[in-house]
Coordinates of C-alpha atoms in Angstrom, one line a residue:
Chain S
M1338 CA -224.4 -214.5 -16.7
K1339 CA -221.9 -215.8 -19.2
R1340 CA -220.6 -212.9 -21.2
R1341 CA -221.2 -212.9 -24.9
N1342 CA -218.7 -212.7 -27.6
F1343 CA -218.8 -210.4 -30.5
T1344 CA -218.2 -213.0 -33.2
K1345 CA -221.0 -212.3 -35.6
Q1346 CA -221.0 -209.1 -37.4
L1347 CA -223.3 -208.5 -40.3
G1348 CA -221.3 -208.0 -43.4
G1349 CA -218.0 -208.5 -41.7
A1350 CA -216.3 -205.3 -40.8
A1351 CA -218.6 -203.3 -43.0
V1352 CA -221.7 -202.4 -41.2
L1353 CA -225.2 -201.6 -42.2
T1354 CA -226.6 -198.3 -41.4
A1355 CA -229.8 -199.0 -39.5
S1356 CA -231.3 -196.4 -37.3
G1357 CA -232.1 -197.8 -33.9
L1358 CA -235.3 -199.3 -35.2
T1359 CA -236.6 -202.6 -33.8
L1360 CA -238.4 -204.9 -36.1
P1361 CA -241.4 -206.2 -34.2
A1362 CA -241.3 -209.5 -36.1
F1363 CA -237.9 -210.4 -34.7
K1364 CA -238.5 -209.1 -31.2
K1365 CA -238.7 -211.9 -28.7
K1366 CA -240.6 -211.5 -25.5
S1367 CA -237.4 -212.2 -23.5
Q1368 CA -235.4 -209.5 -25.3
R1369 CA -234.2 -206.7 -23.1
Q1370 CA -233.2 -203.4 -24.6
I1371 CA -230.9 -200.9 -22.9
T1372 CA -230.6 -197.5 -24.6
I1373 CA -227.5 -195.3 -23.9
L1374 CA -227.8 -191.6 -24.8
H1375 CA -224.7 -189.5 -24.5
T1376 CA -223.1 -186.1 -24.9
N1377 CA -219.6 -184.8 -24.5
D1378 CA -217.9 -181.4 -24.4
T1379 CA -221.2 -179.5 -24.1
H1380 CA -219.1 -176.5 -22.9
S1381 CA -221.8 -174.4 -21.3
H1382 CA -223.8 -174.2 -24.5
I1383 CA -227.2 -173.7 -22.9
E1384 CA -228.8 -172.1 -25.9
P1385 CA -228.7 -173.1 -29.6
F1386 CA -226.1 -171.4 -31.8
E1387 CA -227.2 -168.2 -33.4
A1388 CA -228.7 -168.3 -36.9
T1389 CA -225.6 -166.5 -38.2
H1390 CA -223.1 -169.1 -36.9
F1391 CA -220.7 -170.2 -39.6
R1392 CA -220.9 -173.8 -38.7
Y1393 CA -223.6 -174.7 -36.3
A1394 CA -226.4 -172.3 -37.2
N1395 CA -229.5 -173.0 -35.0
Q1396 CA -228.0 -176.2 -33.7
G1397 CA -227.7 -177.4 -30.1
G1398 CA -229.5 -176.1 -27.1
V1399 CA -230.5 -177.9 -23.9
A1400 CA -234.3 -177.4 -24.3
K1401 CA -234.2 -179.1 -27.7
R1402 CA -231.9 -181.9 -26.3
A1403 CA -234.5 -182.4 -23.6
T1404 CA -237.2 -183.0 -26.2
L1405 CA -235.2 -185.7 -28.0
I1406 CA -234.3 -187.4 -24.7
E1407 CA -237.9 -187.5 -23.6
Q1408 CA -238.9 -189.0 -26.9
V1409 CA -236.3 -191.8 -26.5
R1410 CA -237.4 -192.4 -22.9
K1411 CA -241.0 -192.8 -24.0
E1412 CA -239.9 -195.3 -26.6
N1413 CA -237.7 -197.2 -24.1
P1414 CA -237.9 -196.5 -20.4
Y1415 CA -234.6 -198.4 -19.8
T1416 CA -232.5 -195.5 -21.0
L1417 CA -229.4 -194.1 -19.5
L1418 CA -228.1 -190.6 -20.1
L1419 CA -224.3 -190.1 -19.8
D1420 CA -221.8 -187.3 -20.4
A1421 CA -218.1 -187.6 -21.0
G1422 CA -216.9 -184.3 -19.5
D1423 CA -216.1 -180.7 -20.3
I1424 CA -219.5 -179.5 -19.1
F1425 CA -218.1 -176.2 -18.1
Q1426 CA -216.6 -173.3 -20.1
G1427 CA -217.5 -171.8 -23.5
T1428 CA -220.2 -169.3 -23.0
P1429 CA -220.7 -166.4 -20.5
Y1430 CA -223.2 -168.6 -18.7
F1431 CA -220.2 -170.3 -17.1
N1432 CA -218.3 -167.1 -16.4
Y1433 CA -221.3 -165.5 -14.6
F1434 CA -223.0 -168.5 -12.9
G1435 CA -220.0 -170.7 -12.4
G1436 CA -221.6 -173.9 -13.8
E1437 CA -224.7 -173.9 -11.6
L1438 CA -227.0 -173.6 -14.6
E1439 CA -225.2 -176.4 -16.4
F1440 CA -225.6 -178.9 -13.5
R1441 CA -229.1 -177.9 -12.7
L1442 CA -230.2 -178.4 -16.3
M1443 CA -228.4 -181.8 -16.5
S1444 CA -230.3 -182.7 -13.4
M1445 CA -233.6 -181.7 -15.0
L1446 CA -232.7 -183.8 -18.0
K1447 CA -232.0 -186.7 -15.6
Y1448 CA -228.5 -187.4 -16.5
D1449 CA -227.3 -190.6 -14.7
V1450 CA -223.6 -190.4 -14.8
A1451 CA -220.8 -188.0 -16.0
T1452 CA -217.1 -187.9 -15.9
I1453 CA -214.8 -184.9 -15.4
G1454 CA -213.1 -183.1 -18.2
N1455 CA -210.1 -180.7 -18.0
H1456 CA -212.3 -177.6 -18.4
D1457 CA -214.4 -178.7 -15.4
F1458 CA -211.4 -177.5 -13.4
D1459 CA -211.6 -174.0 -14.9
N1460 CA -212.9 -172.4 -11.7
S1461 CA -210.4 -174.6 -9.8
I1462 CA -211.4 -177.9 -8.1
D1463 CA -213.1 -175.7 -5.4
G1464 CA -215.3 -174.1 -8.1
L1465 CA -216.3 -177.6 -9.2
Y1466 CA -216.9 -178.7 -5.7
K1467 CA -219.1 -175.7 -5.0
Q1468 CA -221.4 -176.6 -7.8
L1469 CA -221.8 -180.3 -6.9
P1470 CA -225.0 -179.7 -4.8
H1471 CA -226.7 -178.7 -8.1
A1472 CA -225.8 -182.0 -9.7
K1473 CA -228.4 -184.7 -9.0
F1474 CA -226.3 -187.2 -11.0
D1475 CA -223.1 -189.0 -10.2
F1476 CA -219.5 -188.3 -11.3
V1477 CA -217.2 -191.1 -11.9
S1478 CA -213.4 -191.1 -12.4
A1479 CA -211.1 -194.1 -11.9
N1480 CA -207.8 -192.4 -12.7
Y1481 CA -208.1 -189.1 -10.8
D1482 CA -207.1 -189.7 -7.2
F1483 CA -208.9 -187.0 -5.3
S1484 CA -208.1 -188.2 -1.8
N1485 CA -206.1 -185.1 -0.9
T1486 CA -208.7 -182.7 -2.3
V1487 CA -212.2 -181.4 -1.6
L1488 CA -213.6 -183.9 -4.1
D1489 CA -212.5 -186.8 -1.9
T1490 CA -215.5 -189.3 -1.6
H1491 CA -217.6 -187.1 -3.9
V1492 CA -216.3 -188.8 -7.1
K1493 CA -216.4 -192.5 -7.2
P1494 CA -214.3 -194.6 -9.6
Y1495 CA -217.3 -196.4 -11.0
K1496 CA -221.1 -196.8 -10.6
T1497 CA -223.3 -199.7 -11.3
L1498 CA -227.0 -199.5 -12.2
I1499 CA -229.6 -202.1 -12.9
K1500 CA -232.0 -201.4 -15.8
N1501 CA -234.4 -203.9 -17.2
D1502 CA -232.7 -206.6 -15.1
I1503 CA -229.4 -205.8 -16.9
K1504 CA -226.5 -204.8 -14.7
I1505 CA -224.5 -201.9 -16.1
G1506 CA -221.1 -200.8 -14.8
I1507 CA -219.8 -197.3 -15.7
F1508 CA -216.4 -196.1 -14.9
G1509 CA -214.7 -192.8 -15.8
L1510 CA -211.3 -191.8 -17.1
G1511 CA -209.7 -188.3 -17.3
I1512 CA -206.9 -186.8 -19.3
E1513 CA -203.5 -185.9 -17.8
L1514 CA -203.9 -182.5 -16.2
E1515 CA -200.3 -181.4 -16.0
G1516 CA -199.5 -179.0 -18.8
L1517 CA -203.2 -178.7 -19.7
V1518 CA -204.6 -177.2 -16.5
G1519 CA -202.8 -175.0 -14.0
K1520 CA -201.6 -176.8 -10.9
K1521 CA -203.3 -174.2 -8.7
M1522 CA -206.6 -175.3 -10.4
Y1523 CA -206.4 -179.0 -9.9
K1524 CA -204.4 -178.8 -6.7
E1525 CA -203.6 -182.2 -5.2
T1526 CA -205.5 -184.3 -7.8
K1527 CA -203.3 -187.2 -8.8
Y1528 CA -203.4 -188.6 -12.4
L1529 CA -203.2 -192.3 -12.5
D1530 CA -202.4 -194.5 -15.5
P1531 CA -205.6 -195.0 -17.5
I1532 CA -204.7 -198.5 -18.8
E1533 CA -203.8 -199.8 -15.3
M1534 CA -206.9 -198.3 -13.8
T1535 CA -209.0 -199.8 -16.6
Q1536 CA -207.6 -203.2 -15.9
E1537 CA -208.6 -202.8 -12.3
M1538 CA -212.0 -201.5 -13.1
T1539 CA -212.9 -204.1 -15.7
Q1540 CA -211.8 -206.9 -13.3
K1541 CA -213.9 -205.5 -10.6
L1542 CA -217.0 -204.7 -12.8
K1543 CA -216.9 -208.1 -14.5
Q1544 CA -215.7 -210.5 -11.8
T1545 CA -216.9 -208.9 -8.6
E1546 CA -219.9 -206.9 -9.7
K1547 CA -220.8 -209.3 -12.5
C1548 CA -222.0 -206.6 -14.8
D1549 CA -223.6 -207.5 -18.1
L1550 CA -222.5 -204.3 -19.8
I1551 CA -219.4 -202.2 -19.1
I1552 CA -219.1 -198.6 -20.3
C1553 CA -216.2 -196.3 -20.0
L1554 CA -216.8 -192.6 -19.9
S1555 CA -213.5 -191.1 -21.2
H1556 CA -212.1 -187.7 -21.5
L1557 CA -208.8 -189.0 -22.9
G1558 CA -209.5 -187.9 -26.5
Y1559 CA -210.4 -190.1 -29.5
H1560 CA -206.9 -190.3 -31.1
Y1561 CA -203.9 -188.1 -31.6
K1562 CA -202.6 -188.1 -35.2
D1563 CA -199.3 -186.3 -34.3
N1564 CA -198.8 -188.4 -31.3
A1565 CA -200.2 -191.8 -32.1
N1566 CA -198.9 -193.5 -29.0
K1567 CA -200.5 -191.0 -26.6
I1568 CA -203.2 -192.6 -24.6
S1569 CA -206.5 -192.1 -26.4
D1570 CA -209.8 -194.0 -26.7
L1571 CA -208.6 -196.0 -29.7
N1572 CA -205.4 -197.0 -27.9
L1573 CA -207.3 -197.8 -24.6
A1574 CA -209.7 -200.0 -26.5
K1575 CA -206.9 -202.0 -28.0
A1576 CA -204.9 -202.4 -24.9
T1577 CA -207.7 -203.6 -22.5
K1578 CA -210.6 -206.0 -22.4
D1579 CA -214.2 -206.4 -21.3
I1580 CA -215.2 -202.8 -22.2
D1581 CA -218.3 -202.8 -24.4
L1582 CA -218.5 -199.1 -25.1
I1583 CA -216.2 -196.2 -24.7
I1584 CA -218.0 -192.8 -24.8
G1585 CA -215.3 -190.3 -25.4
G1586 CA -214.7 -186.5 -25.3
H1587 CA -212.0 -183.9 -25.3
T1588 CA -211.0 -183.9 -29.0
H1589 CA -214.5 -182.7 -30.1
T1590 CA -214.4 -185.6 -32.6
F1591 CA -217.6 -186.0 -34.5
L1592 CA -218.1 -189.7 -35.4
P1593 CA -221.0 -190.3 -37.8
K1594 CA -221.1 -193.8 -36.2
P1595 CA -219.1 -195.6 -33.5
T1596 CA -215.7 -196.9 -34.4
L1597 CA -215.2 -200.7 -33.9
V1598 CA -211.9 -201.6 -32.3
K1599 CA -210.6 -205.1 -31.5
N1600 CA -209.6 -205.4 -27.8
L1601 CA -206.9 -207.7 -26.2
D1602 CA -209.3 -210.6 -26.5
N1603 CA -210.0 -209.8 -30.1
K1604 CA -213.5 -208.7 -29.3
N1605 CA -215.2 -205.6 -30.5
V1606 CA -215.3 -202.4 -28.5
L1607 CA -217.5 -199.5 -29.7
V1608 CA -215.8 -196.1 -29.4
N1609 CA -218.1 -193.2 -29.9
Q1610 CA -217.9 -189.4 -29.6
V1611 CA -220.4 -186.9 -30.8
G1612 CA -218.5 -183.6 -31.5
A1613 CA -219.2 -180.8 -29.0
Y1614 CA -221.5 -178.1 -27.7
G1615 CA -224.5 -180.3 -27.5
V1616 CA -224.9 -180.1 -31.3
N1617 CA -225.5 -183.9 -31.4
L1618 CA -227.0 -186.5 -29.2
G1619 CA -225.4 -189.9 -29.4
R1620 CA -227.3 -193.1 -29.0
V1621 CA -226.3 -196.8 -28.7
D1622 CA -228.8 -199.6 -28.1
F1623 CA -227.8 -202.9 -26.6
Y1624 CA -230.2 -205.9 -27.0
F1625 CA -229.9 -208.9 -24.6
D1626 CA -231.6 -212.2 -25.2
E1627 CA -232.0 -215.1 -22.8
M1628 CA -229.5 -217.8 -23.4
N1629 CA -230.6 -221.3 -24.6
N1630 CA -232.8 -219.6 -27.1
N1631 CA -231.4 -221.7 -29.8
E1632 CA -229.6 -218.6 -31.0
A1633 CA -226.2 -218.6 -32.6
N1634 CA -223.7 -217.2 -30.1
G1635 CA -222.6 -213.7 -31.0
T1636 CA -223.6 -210.2 -31.4
S1637 CA -224.8 -208.4 -34.5
I1638 CA -223.5 -204.9 -34.7
L1639 CA -225.7 -202.8 -36.9
I1640 CA -224.1 -199.4 -37.0
Chain Q
M242 CA -256.1 -212.9 0.7
K243 CA -254.0 -216.1 0.9
L244 CA -254.3 -216.5 -2.8
I245 CA -253.1 -213.0 -3.5
Y246 CA -250.2 -213.7 -1.1
T247 CA -249.3 -216.9 -3.0
F248 CA -249.4 -215.0 -6.3
L249 CA -247.2 -212.3 -4.8
V250 CA -244.6 -214.8 -3.6
L251 CA -244.7 -216.5 -7.0
F252 CA -244.3 -213.2 -8.8
V253 CA -241.3 -212.2 -6.6
L254 CA -239.7 -215.6 -7.1
V255 CA -240.1 -215.4 -10.9
S256 CA -238.9 -211.9 -11.2
C257 CA -235.9 -212.5 -8.9
K258 CA -234.7 -215.5 -10.9
K259 CA -232.8 -214.0 -13.7
A260 CA -232.2 -216.0 -16.7
P261 CA -228.7 -215.8 -18.1
T262 CA -228.6 -213.3 -20.9
Q263 CA -226.3 -212.6 -23.8
L264 CA -225.8 -209.5 -25.8
T265 CA -227.1 -210.3 -29.3
K266 CA -227.4 -207.0 -31.0
I267 CA -226.1 -203.4 -30.9
T268 CA -227.4 -200.5 -32.9
A269 CA -226.3 -196.9 -32.9
K270 CA -227.6 -193.6 -34.2
T271 CA -226.5 -190.0 -33.6
T272 CA -229.1 -187.3 -33.9
V273 CA -228.4 -183.7 -34.8
V274 CA -230.1 -181.3 -32.4
D275 CA -231.3 -178.9 -35.0
S276 CA -234.1 -176.4 -35.7
T277 CA -236.6 -179.2 -36.5
V278 CA -236.5 -180.2 -32.9
A279 CA -239.0 -178.5 -30.6
S280 CA -237.9 -176.9 -27.3
T281 CA -239.1 -178.3 -24.0
T282 CA -240.8 -175.3 -22.4
T283 CA -240.0 -176.2 -18.8
I284 CA -236.3 -175.9 -19.8
T285 CA -236.6 -172.6 -21.6
D286 CA -238.6 -171.2 -18.7
F287 CA -236.0 -172.3 -16.3
V288 CA -233.2 -170.7 -18.3
A289 CA -235.1 -167.5 -18.9
P290 CA -234.2 -165.6 -15.7
Y291 CA -230.5 -166.6 -16.1
K292 CA -230.7 -165.4 -19.7
K293 CA -232.2 -162.1 -18.7
Q294 CA -229.5 -161.5 -16.1
L295 CA -226.8 -162.4 -18.6
T296 CA -228.2 -160.2 -21.4
T297 CA -228.2 -157.2 -19.1
K298 CA -224.6 -157.9 -18.2
M299 CA -223.5 -158.5 -21.8
E300 CA -225.2 -155.3 -23.0
Q301 CA -223.2 -153.2 -20.5
V302 CA -221.4 -150.5 -22.4
L303 CA -217.7 -150.3 -21.4
S304 CA -216.1 -148.0 -24.0
Y305 CA -216.5 -146.5 -27.4
T306 CA -214.6 -147.0 -30.7
P307 CA -214.8 -144.4 -33.5
I308 CA -213.6 -147.0 -36.1
N309 CA -214.1 -150.7 -36.9
L310 CA -211.4 -152.7 -35.1
T311 CA -210.4 -155.9 -36.9
R312 CA -207.4 -158.2 -37.0
E313 CA -207.0 -158.0 -40.7
D314 CA -206.8 -154.3 -41.6
G315 CA -203.0 -154.3 -42.0
K316 CA -200.5 -156.7 -43.4
L317 CA -198.2 -157.3 -40.4
Q318 CA -200.1 -155.3 -37.8
S319 CA -203.8 -154.7 -37.2
T320 CA -205.9 -152.2 -35.3
L321 CA -207.4 -154.8 -33.0
G322 CA -204.0 -156.5 -32.6
N323 CA -202.3 -153.3 -31.7
L324 CA -205.0 -152.5 -29.2
M325 CA -204.9 -156.0 -27.7
A326 CA -201.1 -155.9 -27.1
D327 CA -201.1 -152.3 -25.8
M328 CA -204.0 -152.6 -23.4
C329 CA -202.8 -155.9 -21.9
L330 CA -199.4 -154.3 -21.3
D331 CA -201.0 -151.2 -19.9
I332 CA -202.9 -153.3 -17.3
A333 CA -200.1 -155.9 -16.7
N334 CA -197.2 -153.5 -16.2
P335 CA -198.2 -152.2 -12.7
L336 CA -198.9 -155.8 -11.6
Y337 CA -195.5 -157.0 -12.8
Q338 CA -193.8 -154.0 -11.2
E339 CA -195.4 -154.9 -7.9
K340 CA -194.3 -158.5 -8.2
T341 CA -190.7 -158.1 -9.5
N342 CA -189.7 -154.4 -9.4
N343 CA -189.1 -154.7 -13.1
T344 CA -191.0 -153.4 -16.1
I345 CA -192.3 -155.3 -19.1
D346 CA -190.3 -154.6 -22.3
F347 CA -193.0 -155.5 -24.8
A348 CA -196.0 -157.7 -25.4
M349 CA -196.7 -160.4 -28.1
F350 CA -199.8 -162.4 -28.7
N351 CA -201.1 -164.4 -31.7
N352 CA -203.3 -163.2 -34.5
G353 CA -205.5 -166.4 -34.2
G354 CA -206.2 -165.5 -30.6
I355 CA -208.2 -162.4 -31.7
R356 CA -211.5 -164.2 -31.9
A357 CA -213.9 -161.5 -33.1
P358 CA -213.8 -157.9 -34.5
I359 CA -215.4 -154.9 -32.7
P360 CA -217.5 -152.7 -34.9
K361 CA -217.5 -148.9 -34.8
G362 CA -219.7 -147.7 -31.9
A363 CA -220.3 -148.7 -28.3
V364 CA -218.0 -151.4 -27.0
T365 CA -219.9 -153.8 -24.7
M366 CA -219.1 -156.6 -22.3
Q367 CA -220.3 -159.0 -25.1
H368 CA -217.5 -157.7 -27.4
A369 CA -214.9 -158.4 -24.7
F370 CA -216.2 -162.0 -24.3
Q371 CA -216.3 -162.5 -28.1
L372 CA -212.8 -161.0 -28.5
M373 CA -211.5 -163.3 -25.8
P374 CA -213.7 -166.3 -25.0
F375 CA -210.9 -168.3 -23.4
E376 CA -209.7 -168.2 -19.9
N377 CA -206.0 -167.6 -20.8
E378 CA -204.0 -165.7 -18.3
L379 CA -201.3 -163.2 -18.6
V380 CA -197.7 -164.3 -18.0
V381 CA -194.4 -162.5 -18.3
A382 CA -191.6 -164.6 -19.9
T383 CA -188.1 -163.2 -19.4
L384 CA -186.3 -164.2 -22.6
T385 CA -182.7 -163.9 -23.6
G386 CA -181.8 -161.6 -26.5
D387 CA -181.2 -164.7 -28.6
K388 CA -184.8 -165.9 -28.0
V389 CA -186.2 -162.4 -28.9
A390 CA -184.3 -162.8 -32.2
E391 CA -186.0 -166.2 -32.6
L392 CA -189.3 -164.4 -31.9
V393 CA -188.6 -162.0 -34.7
S394 CA -187.6 -164.7 -37.1
F395 CA -190.8 -166.5 -36.3
F396 CA -192.8 -163.4 -36.9
I397 CA -191.2 -162.8 -40.3
E398 CA -191.5 -166.4 -41.4
N399 CA -195.1 -166.7 -40.2
N400 CA -195.9 -163.5 -42.1
R401 CA -199.1 -162.8 -40.0
A402 CA -200.1 -159.8 -38.1
H403 CA -199.4 -161.3 -34.6
P404 CA -200.1 -158.5 -32.1
L405 CA -197.0 -156.7 -30.9
S406 CA -197.1 -153.8 -28.5
K407 CA -196.0 -150.2 -29.4
E408 CA -192.5 -150.6 -27.7
I409 CA -191.5 -152.6 -30.7
N410 CA -190.2 -150.9 -33.9
L411 CA -189.5 -153.6 -36.4
I412 CA -188.3 -152.6 -39.9
L413 CA -188.3 -155.4 -42.4
D414 CA -186.2 -155.2 -45.5
G415 CA -186.3 -158.5 -47.4
K416 CA -184.7 -161.0 -45.1
D417 CA -182.9 -158.3 -43.1
Y418 CA -184.5 -156.4 -40.3
T419 CA -183.7 -153.8 -37.7
L420 CA -185.4 -154.1 -34.4
M421 CA -185.6 -151.4 -31.8
I422 CA -187.2 -152.0 -28.4
H423 CA -188.0 -148.9 -26.5
G424 CA -185.9 -147.0 -29.0
K425 CA -182.8 -149.2 -28.4
P426 CA -181.4 -151.9 -30.7
L427 CA -181.8 -155.5 -29.6
E428 CA -178.9 -156.7 -27.5
R429 CA -178.3 -160.4 -27.7
T430 CA -176.7 -160.6 -24.2
K431 CA -179.5 -158.7 -22.4
T432 CA -182.8 -160.3 -21.2
Y433 CA -186.2 -159.0 -22.1
N434 CA -189.5 -159.2 -20.1
V435 CA -192.1 -160.2 -22.7
L436 CA -195.8 -160.2 -21.8
T437 CA -197.9 -163.0 -23.4
S438 CA -200.6 -165.5 -22.4
D439 CA -200.0 -168.8 -20.6
Y440 CA -201.4 -170.6 -23.7
L441 CA -198.7 -169.2 -26.0
Q442 CA -196.0 -169.5 -23.4
N443 CA -196.8 -173.2 -23.2
G444 CA -196.0 -173.5 -26.9
G445 CA -199.5 -172.7 -28.3
D446 CA -199.5 -171.7 -32.0
H447 CA -195.9 -173.0 -32.2
M448 CA -194.4 -170.0 -30.4
D449 CA -191.6 -172.3 -29.1
F450 CA -189.3 -169.3 -28.2
F451 CA -191.5 -168.8 -25.2
K452 CA -190.8 -172.2 -23.8
N453 CA -188.2 -172.5 -21.0
P454 CA -187.7 -168.8 -20.4
V455 CA -185.0 -167.5 -18.1
T456 CA -187.8 -166.8 -15.6
L457 CA -191.6 -167.0 -15.9
T458 CA -193.9 -164.7 -13.9
P459 CA -197.6 -165.6 -13.9
L460 CA -199.7 -162.6 -13.2
D461 CA -202.8 -164.5 -12.1
Y462 CA -204.9 -162.3 -14.3
K463 CA -207.1 -163.3 -17.2
V464 CA -206.5 -161.8 -20.6
R465 CA -210.2 -161.1 -20.8
D466 CA -210.2 -159.3 -17.5
A467 CA -207.4 -157.1 -18.6
I468 CA -209.4 -156.2 -21.7
I469 CA -212.5 -155.5 -19.7
D470 CA -210.6 -153.4 -17.1
Y471 CA -208.9 -151.4 -19.9
F472 CA -212.2 -150.8 -21.7
K473 CA -213.8 -149.7 -18.4
K474 CA -211.2 -147.0 -17.7
T475 CA -211.0 -145.8 -21.3
D476 CA -213.8 -143.5 -22.5
T477 CA -212.9 -143.7 -26.2
L478 CA -210.4 -146.2 -27.7
K479 CA -207.7 -144.5 -29.7
V480 CA -206.1 -147.0 -32.1
S481 CA -204.3 -146.8 -35.3
L482 CA -201.8 -148.6 -37.5
D483 CA -198.4 -147.2 -36.7
N484 CA -194.7 -147.8 -37.2
R485 CA -194.3 -150.8 -34.9
V486 CA -193.9 -153.0 -37.9
I487 CA -192.8 -151.5 -41.2
S488 CA -192.1 -153.5 -44.3
K489 CA -189.8 -151.7 -46.8
Q490 CA -191.0 -153.9 -49.6

């Protein structure tokens, strides 16, 4: 269960664009593939944008997303589907049905884990709690302390899953709510320091849970140009260790490919975010090989 | 039977023993969910009854406008901006009076917050949602006369048709201006109760003069709900460009 190091990168920092194709000739029998599909900031966009939309004409839509997800699952059954928050708010579907439809559809699409965004408090923490029975997937948040709220015990700091014999740990991080969301909406939710909580989470997921892969679902935002020191995914990746992938949200940043950031141990962390409104579906594939395979140690990152 | 059992045990043993693995390769690819992707019918079918209910609600006619209402039909004021400021004040004033025994002096919002025009004809629930898709709430910020002067400087410098309510009469003459509120000149030592949204009060759109007011009174009322309630009680919207902002140049 020794963790790998990301030393080998094809072409140095520059990276090839290869779509997630697997070359059968190189595929070893022992190789295990884990596929991560992800969305963020879907904001109640149930249907595709209208054909007249200035920017996203005919794009998005849950029914189309479902088709793409199903295709990937057929290709690799060891697929996880994750969301980085702000599921609520953005179309009248939310105003009239309170998020019920969003959660029921995500359950039909078999989402595995999601984290909580600031807009998920838009009908107050009680409004979120009320919709939880419709969500057949888990919510994780390591830095919102819900112990004095209705969400106590309903949101776990992290979750572990085993797929294809690979143990995956997923923890969540939320943005500071004060100033962004009315206090009467988030009530007694306490915001804890994301970096401190990440240290705690990675320690637990790596040492105690012995995860092979650690993913952070973050609603902190990708990066803040005007406030570069504000906690963001890029800053979090730099200031911590043992995270393999940060799936971000909040800033509605569309990254054509994940950003590589060197962490505290000088290892690569992938930071990804795919815009908003369900216009894109993100995908990252992790390939594991058995050790002692006469392989050079290291990970090729082909993005 | 025994043989099968042995195989089973062997199988379980083999599958339990996990060889150490290492991550050797990562690939990534983002796919656009566009018109080339087919819809999954179980999903569209599931959404259909919700959609039907919603369409009925959105088509509900609330009011009528004899003219096109937009945010860009005047230079420093607009029909839709004037309507927005006036109707929010109309709805908010009784709520504010009930809370504080005071009245609102005027309203100010931001031009960028007017998210869609309303074409001539029936005004529907859909128009209200398109005009105000956000959940912003109405607040009354009590500002010093000095802060109101800052507000005016911001307005002049910004040179955009930010919605102001009809209590304002601002006459611009180059860099000079005269401001009347309710027919009285601005007094620097007085305080003014200004209606706006929580978003702008928090410094949104750089309206910093709203920050740290003398007092802040949240009305617990969404801007969109004020718009809907005003439409509902108004048979025909009467809106025009008037003398709330006049530029002598």
